[in-house]
Structure formats: C-alpha cells, structure tokens
Tab-separated table of C-alpha atoms in Angstrom:
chain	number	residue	atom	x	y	z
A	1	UNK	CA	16.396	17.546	-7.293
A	2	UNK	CA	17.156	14.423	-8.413
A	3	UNK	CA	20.658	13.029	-7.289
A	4	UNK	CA	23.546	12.184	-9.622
A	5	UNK	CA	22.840	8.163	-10.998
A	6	UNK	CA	26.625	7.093	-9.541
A	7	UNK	CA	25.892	8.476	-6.264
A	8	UNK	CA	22.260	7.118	-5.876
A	9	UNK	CA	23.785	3.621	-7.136
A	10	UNK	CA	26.894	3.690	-4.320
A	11	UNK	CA	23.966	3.701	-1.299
A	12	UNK	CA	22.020	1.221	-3.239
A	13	UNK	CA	21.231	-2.131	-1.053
A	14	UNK	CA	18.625	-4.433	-2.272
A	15	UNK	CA	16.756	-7.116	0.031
A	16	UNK	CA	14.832	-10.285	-0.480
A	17	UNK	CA	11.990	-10.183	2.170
A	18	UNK	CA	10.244	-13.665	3.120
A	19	UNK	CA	6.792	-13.805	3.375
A	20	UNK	CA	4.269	-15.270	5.246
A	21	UNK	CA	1.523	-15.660	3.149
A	22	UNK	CA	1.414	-15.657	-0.584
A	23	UNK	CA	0.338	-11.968	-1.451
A	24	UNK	CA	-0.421	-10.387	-4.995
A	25	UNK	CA	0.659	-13.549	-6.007
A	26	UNK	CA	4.513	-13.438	-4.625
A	27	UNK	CA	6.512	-14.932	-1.385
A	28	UNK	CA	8.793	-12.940	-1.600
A	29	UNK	CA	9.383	-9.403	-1.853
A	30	UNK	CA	12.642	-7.721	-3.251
A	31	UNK	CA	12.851	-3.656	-2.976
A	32	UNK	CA	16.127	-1.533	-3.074
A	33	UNK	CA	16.732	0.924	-0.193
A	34	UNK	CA	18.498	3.938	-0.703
A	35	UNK	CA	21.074	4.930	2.319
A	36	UNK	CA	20.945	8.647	1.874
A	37	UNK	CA	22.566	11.621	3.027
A	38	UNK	CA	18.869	12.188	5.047
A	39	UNK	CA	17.773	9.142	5.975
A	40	UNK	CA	16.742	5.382	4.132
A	41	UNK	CA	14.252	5.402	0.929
A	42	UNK	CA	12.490	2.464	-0.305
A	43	UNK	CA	12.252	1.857	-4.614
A	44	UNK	CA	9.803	-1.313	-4.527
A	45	UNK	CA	8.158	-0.977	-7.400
A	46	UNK	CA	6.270	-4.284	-8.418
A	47	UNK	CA	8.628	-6.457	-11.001
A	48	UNK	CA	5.826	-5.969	-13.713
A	49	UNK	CA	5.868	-2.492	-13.607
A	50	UNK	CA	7.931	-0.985	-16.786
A	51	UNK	CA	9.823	2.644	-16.061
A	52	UNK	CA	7.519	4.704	-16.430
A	53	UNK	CA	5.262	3.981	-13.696
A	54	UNK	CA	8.017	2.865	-11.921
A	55	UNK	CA	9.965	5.818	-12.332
A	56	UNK	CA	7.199	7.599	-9.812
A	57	UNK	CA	8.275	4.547	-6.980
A	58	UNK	CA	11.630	5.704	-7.062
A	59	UNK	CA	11.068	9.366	-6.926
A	60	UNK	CA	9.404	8.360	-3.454
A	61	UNK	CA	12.926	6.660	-2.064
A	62	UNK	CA	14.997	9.806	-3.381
A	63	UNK	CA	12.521	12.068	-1.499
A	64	UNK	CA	12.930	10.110	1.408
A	65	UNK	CA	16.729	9.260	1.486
A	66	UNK	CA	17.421	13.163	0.190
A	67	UNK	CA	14.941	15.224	1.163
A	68	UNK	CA	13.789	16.985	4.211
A	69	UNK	CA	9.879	15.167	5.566
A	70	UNK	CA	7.183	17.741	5.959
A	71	UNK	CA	6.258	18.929	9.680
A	72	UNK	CA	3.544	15.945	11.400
A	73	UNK	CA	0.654	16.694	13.685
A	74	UNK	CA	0.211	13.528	15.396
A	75	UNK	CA	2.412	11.081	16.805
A	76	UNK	CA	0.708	7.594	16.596
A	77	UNK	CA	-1.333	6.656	13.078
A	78	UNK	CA	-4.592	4.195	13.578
A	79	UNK	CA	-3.900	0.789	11.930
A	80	UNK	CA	-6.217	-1.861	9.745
A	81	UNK	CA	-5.638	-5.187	10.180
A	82	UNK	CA	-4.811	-6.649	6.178
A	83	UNK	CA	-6.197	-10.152	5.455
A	84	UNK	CA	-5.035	-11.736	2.447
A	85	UNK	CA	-7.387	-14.311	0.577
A	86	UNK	CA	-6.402	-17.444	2.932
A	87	UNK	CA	-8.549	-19.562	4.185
A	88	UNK	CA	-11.522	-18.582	6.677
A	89	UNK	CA	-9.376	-20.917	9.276
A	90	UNK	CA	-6.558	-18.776	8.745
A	91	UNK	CA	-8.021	-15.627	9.195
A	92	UNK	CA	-7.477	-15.728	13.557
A	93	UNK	CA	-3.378	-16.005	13.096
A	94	UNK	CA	-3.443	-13.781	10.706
A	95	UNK	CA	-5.306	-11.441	12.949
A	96	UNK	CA	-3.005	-11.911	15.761
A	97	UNK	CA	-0.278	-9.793	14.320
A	98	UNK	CA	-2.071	-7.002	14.878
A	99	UNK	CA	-2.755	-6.158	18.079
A	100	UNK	CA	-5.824	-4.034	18.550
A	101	UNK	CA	-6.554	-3.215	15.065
A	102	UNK	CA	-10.400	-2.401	15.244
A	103	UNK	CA	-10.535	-2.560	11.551
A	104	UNK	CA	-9.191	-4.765	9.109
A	105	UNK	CA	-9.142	-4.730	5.580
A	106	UNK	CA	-10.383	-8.344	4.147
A	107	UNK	CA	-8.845	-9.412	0.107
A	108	UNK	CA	-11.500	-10.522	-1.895
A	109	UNK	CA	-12.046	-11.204	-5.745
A	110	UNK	CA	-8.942	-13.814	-5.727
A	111	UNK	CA	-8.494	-15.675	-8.989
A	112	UNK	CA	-9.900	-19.300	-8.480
A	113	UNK	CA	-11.765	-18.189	-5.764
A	114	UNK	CA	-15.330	-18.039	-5.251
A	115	UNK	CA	-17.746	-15.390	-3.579
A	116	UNK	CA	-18.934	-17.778	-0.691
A	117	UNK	CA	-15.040	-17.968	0.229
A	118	UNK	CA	-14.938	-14.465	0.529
A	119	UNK	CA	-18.152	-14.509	2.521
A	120	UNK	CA	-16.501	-16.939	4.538
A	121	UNK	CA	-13.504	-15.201	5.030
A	122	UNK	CA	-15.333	-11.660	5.567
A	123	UNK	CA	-17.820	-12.913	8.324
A	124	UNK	CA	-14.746	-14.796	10.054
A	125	UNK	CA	-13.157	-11.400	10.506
A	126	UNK	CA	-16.543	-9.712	11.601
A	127	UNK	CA	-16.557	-12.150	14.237
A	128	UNK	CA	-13.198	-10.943	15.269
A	129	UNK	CA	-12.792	-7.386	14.552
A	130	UNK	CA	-15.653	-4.661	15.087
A	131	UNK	CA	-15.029	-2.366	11.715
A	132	UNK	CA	-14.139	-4.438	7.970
A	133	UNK	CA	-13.692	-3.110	4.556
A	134	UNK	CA	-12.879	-5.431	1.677
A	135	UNK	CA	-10.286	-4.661	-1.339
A	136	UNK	CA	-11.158	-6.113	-4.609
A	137	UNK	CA	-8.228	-4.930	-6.513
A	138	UNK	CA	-10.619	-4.000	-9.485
A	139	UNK	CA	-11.316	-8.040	-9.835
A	140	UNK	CA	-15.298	-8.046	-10.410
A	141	UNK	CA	-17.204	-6.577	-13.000
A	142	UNK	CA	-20.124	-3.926	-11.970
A	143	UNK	CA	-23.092	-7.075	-12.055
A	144	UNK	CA	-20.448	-8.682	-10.182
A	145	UNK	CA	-19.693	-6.109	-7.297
A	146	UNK	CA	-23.236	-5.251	-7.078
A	147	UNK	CA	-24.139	-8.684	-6.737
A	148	UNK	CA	-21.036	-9.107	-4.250
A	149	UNK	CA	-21.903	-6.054	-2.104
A	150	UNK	CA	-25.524	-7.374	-0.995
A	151	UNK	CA	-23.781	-11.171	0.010
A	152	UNK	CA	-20.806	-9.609	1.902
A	153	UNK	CA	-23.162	-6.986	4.226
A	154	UNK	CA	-25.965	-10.372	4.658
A	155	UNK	CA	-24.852	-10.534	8.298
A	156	UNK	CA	-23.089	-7.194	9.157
A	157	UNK	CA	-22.410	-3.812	7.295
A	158	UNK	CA	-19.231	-2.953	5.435
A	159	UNK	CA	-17.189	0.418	5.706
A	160	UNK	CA	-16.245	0.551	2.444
A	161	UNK	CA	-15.420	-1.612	-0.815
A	162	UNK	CA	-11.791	-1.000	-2.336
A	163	UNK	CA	-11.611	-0.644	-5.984
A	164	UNK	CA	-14.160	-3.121	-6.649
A	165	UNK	CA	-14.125	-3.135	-10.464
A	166	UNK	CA	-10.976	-1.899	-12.349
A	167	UNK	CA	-11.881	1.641	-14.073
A	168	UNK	CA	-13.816	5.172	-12.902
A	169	UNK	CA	-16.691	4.439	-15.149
A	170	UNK	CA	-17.345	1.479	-13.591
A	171	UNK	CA	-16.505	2.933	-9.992
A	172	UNK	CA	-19.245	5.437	-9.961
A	173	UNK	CA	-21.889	3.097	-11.716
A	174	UNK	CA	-20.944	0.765	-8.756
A	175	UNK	CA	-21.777	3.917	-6.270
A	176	UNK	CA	-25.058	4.682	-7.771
A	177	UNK	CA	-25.932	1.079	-7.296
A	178	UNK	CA	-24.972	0.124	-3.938
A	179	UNK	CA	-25.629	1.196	-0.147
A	180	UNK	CA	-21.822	0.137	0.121
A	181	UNK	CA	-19.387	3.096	0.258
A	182	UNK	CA	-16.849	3.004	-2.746
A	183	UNK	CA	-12.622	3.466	-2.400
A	184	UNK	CA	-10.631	4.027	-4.823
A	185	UNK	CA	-7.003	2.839	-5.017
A	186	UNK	CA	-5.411	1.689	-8.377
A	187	UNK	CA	-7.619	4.301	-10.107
A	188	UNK	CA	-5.935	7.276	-8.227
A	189	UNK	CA	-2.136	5.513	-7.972
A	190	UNK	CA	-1.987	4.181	-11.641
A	191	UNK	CA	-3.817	6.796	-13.421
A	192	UNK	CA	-2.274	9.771	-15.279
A	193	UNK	CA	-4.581	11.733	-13.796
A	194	UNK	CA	-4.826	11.015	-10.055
A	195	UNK	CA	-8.054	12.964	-9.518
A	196	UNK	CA	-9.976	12.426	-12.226
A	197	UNK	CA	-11.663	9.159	-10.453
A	198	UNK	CA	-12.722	12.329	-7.293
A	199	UNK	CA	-13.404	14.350	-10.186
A	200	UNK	CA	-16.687	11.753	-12.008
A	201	UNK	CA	-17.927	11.290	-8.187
A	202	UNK	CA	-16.437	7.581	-8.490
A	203	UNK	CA	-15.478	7.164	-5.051
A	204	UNK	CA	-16.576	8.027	-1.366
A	205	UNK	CA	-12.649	7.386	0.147
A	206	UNK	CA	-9.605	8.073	-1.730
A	207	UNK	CA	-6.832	5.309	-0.695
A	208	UNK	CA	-3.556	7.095	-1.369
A	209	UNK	CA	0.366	5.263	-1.349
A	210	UNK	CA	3.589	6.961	-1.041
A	211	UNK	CA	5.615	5.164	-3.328
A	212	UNK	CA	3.440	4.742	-6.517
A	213	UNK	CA	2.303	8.998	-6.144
A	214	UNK	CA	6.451	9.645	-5.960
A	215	UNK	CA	6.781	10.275	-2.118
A	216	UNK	CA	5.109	11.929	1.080
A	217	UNK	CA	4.714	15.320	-0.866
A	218	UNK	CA	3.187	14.439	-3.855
A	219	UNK	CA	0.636	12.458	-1.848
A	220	UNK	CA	0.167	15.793	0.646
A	221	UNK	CA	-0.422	18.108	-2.398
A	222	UNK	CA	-2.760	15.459	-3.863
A	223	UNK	CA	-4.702	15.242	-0.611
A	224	UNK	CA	-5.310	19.053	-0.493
A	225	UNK	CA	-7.270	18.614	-3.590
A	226	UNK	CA	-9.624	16.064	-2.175
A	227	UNK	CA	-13.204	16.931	-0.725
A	228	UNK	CA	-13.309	12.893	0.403
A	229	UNK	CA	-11.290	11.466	3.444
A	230	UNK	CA	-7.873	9.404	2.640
A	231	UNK	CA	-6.607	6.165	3.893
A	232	UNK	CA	-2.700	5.907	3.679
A	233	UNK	CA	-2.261	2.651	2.690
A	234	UNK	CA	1.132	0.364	2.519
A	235	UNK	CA	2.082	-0.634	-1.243
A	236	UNK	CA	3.590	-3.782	0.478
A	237	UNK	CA	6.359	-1.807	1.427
A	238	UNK	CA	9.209	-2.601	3.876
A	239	UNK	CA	9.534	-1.049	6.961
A	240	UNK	CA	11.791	1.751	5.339
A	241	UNK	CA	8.514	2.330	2.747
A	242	UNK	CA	5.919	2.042	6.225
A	243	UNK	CA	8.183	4.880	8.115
A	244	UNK	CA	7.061	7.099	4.707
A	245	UNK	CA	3.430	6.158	5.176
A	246	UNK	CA	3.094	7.416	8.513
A	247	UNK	CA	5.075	10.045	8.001
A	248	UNK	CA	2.489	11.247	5.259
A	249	UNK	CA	-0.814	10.198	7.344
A	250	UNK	CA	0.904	12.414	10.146
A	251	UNK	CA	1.114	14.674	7.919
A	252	UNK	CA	-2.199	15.172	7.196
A	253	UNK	CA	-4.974	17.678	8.958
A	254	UNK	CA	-7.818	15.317	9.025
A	255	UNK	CA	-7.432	11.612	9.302
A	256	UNK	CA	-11.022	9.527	9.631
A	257	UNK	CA	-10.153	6.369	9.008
A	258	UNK	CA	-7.400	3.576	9.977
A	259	UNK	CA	-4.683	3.373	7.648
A	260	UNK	CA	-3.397	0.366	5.696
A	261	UNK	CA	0.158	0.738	7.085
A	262	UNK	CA	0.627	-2.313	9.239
A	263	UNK	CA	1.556	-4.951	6.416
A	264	UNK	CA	5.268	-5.554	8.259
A	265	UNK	CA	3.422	-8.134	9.757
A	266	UNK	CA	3.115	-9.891	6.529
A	267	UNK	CA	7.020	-10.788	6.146
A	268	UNK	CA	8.827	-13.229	7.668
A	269	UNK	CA	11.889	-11.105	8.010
A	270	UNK	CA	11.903	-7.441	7.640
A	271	UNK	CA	15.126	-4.794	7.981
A	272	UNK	CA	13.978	-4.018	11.359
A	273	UNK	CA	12.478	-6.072	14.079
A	274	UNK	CA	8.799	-6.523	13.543
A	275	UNK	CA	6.851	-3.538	15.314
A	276	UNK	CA	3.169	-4.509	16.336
A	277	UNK	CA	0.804	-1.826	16.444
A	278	UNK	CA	0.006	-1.470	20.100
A	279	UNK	CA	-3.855	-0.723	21.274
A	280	UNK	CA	-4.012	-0.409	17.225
A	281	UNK	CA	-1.675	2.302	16.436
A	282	UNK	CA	1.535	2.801	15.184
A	283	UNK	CA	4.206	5.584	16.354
A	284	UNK	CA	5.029	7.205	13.615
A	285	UNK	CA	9.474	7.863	12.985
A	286	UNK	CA	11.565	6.530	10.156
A	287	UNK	CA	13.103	2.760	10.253
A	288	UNK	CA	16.761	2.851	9.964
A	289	UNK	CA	17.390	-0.614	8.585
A	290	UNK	CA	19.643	-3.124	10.731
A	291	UNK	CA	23.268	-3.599	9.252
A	292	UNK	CA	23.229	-7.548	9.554
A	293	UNK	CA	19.802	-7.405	8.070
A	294	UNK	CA	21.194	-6.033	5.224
A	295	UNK	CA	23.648	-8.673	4.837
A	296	UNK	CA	21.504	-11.418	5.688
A	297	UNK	CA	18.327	-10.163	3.564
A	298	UNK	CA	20.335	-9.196	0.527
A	299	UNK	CA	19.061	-10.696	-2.817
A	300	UNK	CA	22.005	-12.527	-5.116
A	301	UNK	CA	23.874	-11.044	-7.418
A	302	UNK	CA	21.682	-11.352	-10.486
A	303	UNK	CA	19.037	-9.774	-8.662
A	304	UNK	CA	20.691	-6.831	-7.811
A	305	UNK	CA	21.917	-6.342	-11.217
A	306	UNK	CA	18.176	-6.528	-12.123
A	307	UNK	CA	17.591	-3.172	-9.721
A	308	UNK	CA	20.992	-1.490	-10.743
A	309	UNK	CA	19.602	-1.795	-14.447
A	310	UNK	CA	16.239	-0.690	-13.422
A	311	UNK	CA	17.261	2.349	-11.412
A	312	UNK	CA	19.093	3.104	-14.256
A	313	UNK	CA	16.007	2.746	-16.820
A	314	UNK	CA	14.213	5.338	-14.594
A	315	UNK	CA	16.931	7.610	-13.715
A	316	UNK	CA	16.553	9.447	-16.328
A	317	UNK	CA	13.125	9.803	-16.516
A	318	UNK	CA	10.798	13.052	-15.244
A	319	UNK	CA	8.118	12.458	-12.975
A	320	UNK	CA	5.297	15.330	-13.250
C-alpha cells in the first residue's frame, strides 16, 4: 500500500554522495532516503529518468522503509569487484577496495574510448582477479560486440558480456554469434516487459536491480519466472539501496554467481562507514544511515526541492 504523499515527504532526507571516480558520467550521486516506520528506503532514480520509470525506483524505497523483507537463506552474498572505464593504471586501486572479490565486473564501450583501452583495461584486471565479466551498457552494435568478444577473450576467457548491444533482437543475434555468454541488464530493468528478453533466448544470465524492478519482491517474483541464473546487481545505490540488494540475493534459492553489490566502494562518503567485503562477501542486514551523515551529506535546498517535486510527480502514479 502506498503511504499517504505528506507522510512519505515528512521522513524524506536527500544526500549528495561524492564520488571517486566519474561513473555513468556523474561525481556525484544525489538519492532521497525514506526514514520509515520499518526501516530506511532508497528513491535514486537517475536525474534523466521521467516518472514513469522512475515511479518503479520509488516503489522500491516505500517497500523497504514500509514493508516487512521476505525471509533470507544465507547470511553473507559473494561480491564482484566493479571497474569503471579508468585507465589500465588505475585499475590496481580501484581493485583494492574490494577485498577478495574473485570476480570483477570490467566497464567497457565508454564514449571516446577505444577497444584496445578496454583490452587494456580487461587484461589488467585478469592479471589481478581470477573470474571477469565486462558490462557494455548496450554501447556496441552486433558487428561491434562480435568483433569485441574475440579481442577481449585473446588472452583469457570471459564469464559473461553485460548487455553488449542495447535491444533483445540484437542480444540473441549476439548469442548465436559468440562463444561469449550473454547478460542482460537494461533489457530486463527498462523494459515493459521484464521477461520478454528470457522469453526470445536473448540472454544466458539475467542481471536483476531492486530499485528500477520496484523493490526486493518484485525482483523475487520476477526471478521465479527465470530458467537462467541472476546476478543482483547495485543500480549505484547507497548503502541504504545495497542493504535491499542483499536482502533480495539472500533471498533467493539458487545463487551461481557473485553479485554486483559492492559499489559503496565507489563514493567518497556514504551514510554509513564504508563496509569492505571481507574474503569477498558481504553480510547481508539493512544500513541504518548515520545522523551526522545526514546532515553533513545533505544536498542544498534547491536540490531537495528537485526530489520533493519528483516524489510528488510519481506519487501518484501505479506501478504494475
């Protein structure tokens, strides 16, 4: 049930969070979190998304700050490393923030970048970590990921490639052309139809996000529908949005695969003090964000406004 607009607004705070490395283009990530009468909810959805996909993000904090999580069967989720598109001399401190992660997911396709950078960049983290996937974010074209999936696996294999060109057509021509196993991401979490890319055999992993599905449940009741394993993933998220994450990959009866949900590491300053995975895994528990934090991390006033107005916009629309 969605909560009355006045009340949801009163446990409204909304944070500025530094980052470390320019990601998806930003340095800085704002979200709102949601002090409920259950526990905190995260609304982050990206500035450029207009109410109606956004409207699913916060459906994901309500859940959170109002309703009671499902029941978990593990305690501790596996972690990937995430490398954004720096530089291959980069790639070691980035590393370093997470501890044991015996996968890491490498960003590749970046505008003004070329292939032999992310060739670069790829066979840096080989060198460092035993198990790497890549994440396109639906940047090449299908001559263009088939071209890119025999350069990046010249010198080691790949577990899978993440949403390598933008739509499901393109998806499964990709599969039928490569050794490479496909994921898909922004074809399940921005489509009408999340299972429709599962549905044209267009992907070999399904990468699912709390937030953009509208919470931990929606994601669960997708997942029961899938015949391919899942990797919860972070949708840059705060801690607040992470706690959700795990909450759902606990949640789930088979998990193969590390999970994108170690991106804290990312920011600068977070809510919470900075958690490092230890041997690789996190525990899995809400975050219950710092008071001074609050204070300290809170965006101006204009800002705010900005999230008061756009809670507002999606208030008051259903999410299916």
């Amino acid at each position: 049930m969605t909560p009355p607009l006045d009340d949801l607004l009163d446990r409204l705070h909304v944070v500025a969070l530094p980052m470390r490395v320019r990601f998806r283009g930003i340095i800085v990530r704002e979200v709102a979190l949601i002090d409920g009468p259950v526990g905190w909810g995260e609304f982050g959805a990206f500035l450029e998304y207009e109410p109606p996909e956004a409207a699913h993000w916060l459906a994901a904090g309500i859940e959170a700050a109002y309703g009671e999580p499902p029941s978990t069967l593990r305690d501790r989720i596996p972690i990937n490393a995430t490398v954004p598109a720096v530089g291959a001399d980069e790639v070691p401190d980035v590393l370093a923030r997470f501890p044991g992660a015996r996968t890491a997911k490498v960003k590749v396709a970046e505008p003004g970048q070329s292939l032999a950078d992310d060739v670069l960049r790829v066979n840096v983290v080989r060198a460092l970590v035993p198990t790497v996937r890549v994440d396109a974010n639906g940047g090449w074209t299908v001559d263009e990921a088939v071209s890119a999936a025999k350069a990046l696996t010249a010198d080691g294999p790949l577990e899978y490639m993440e949403q390598p060109c933008a739509t499901v057509l393109e998806l499964a021509e990709v599969r039928r052309r490569v050794e490479v196993p496909v994921a898909a991401d922004e074809s399940i979490r921005k489509a009408d139809d999340p299972l429709h890319v599962v549905r044209e055999g267009a992907a070999d992993v399904a990468v699912l996000k709390v937030a953009p599905l509208g919470g931990v449940r929606k994601l669960l009741d997708i997942a029961k529908q899938i015949e391919i394993p899942i990797v919860v993933s972070s949708a840059l998220d705060s801690a607040v949005g992470i706690g959700q994450g795990l909450l759902a990959a606990a949640a789930l009866p088979e998990l193969r695969h590390a999970c994108g949900l170690a991106t804290g590491g990312l920011f600068v300053e977070d809510i919470v003090d900075f958690l490092a995975p230890v041997d690789g895994y996190l525990p899995v528990g809400p975050a219950t964000p710092d008071p001074a934090r609050l204070d300290a991390l809170a965006a101006p006033a204009d800002r705010r406004q900005w999230w008061i107005d756009r809670v507002k916009a999606c208030h008051c629309l259903k999410v299916e």
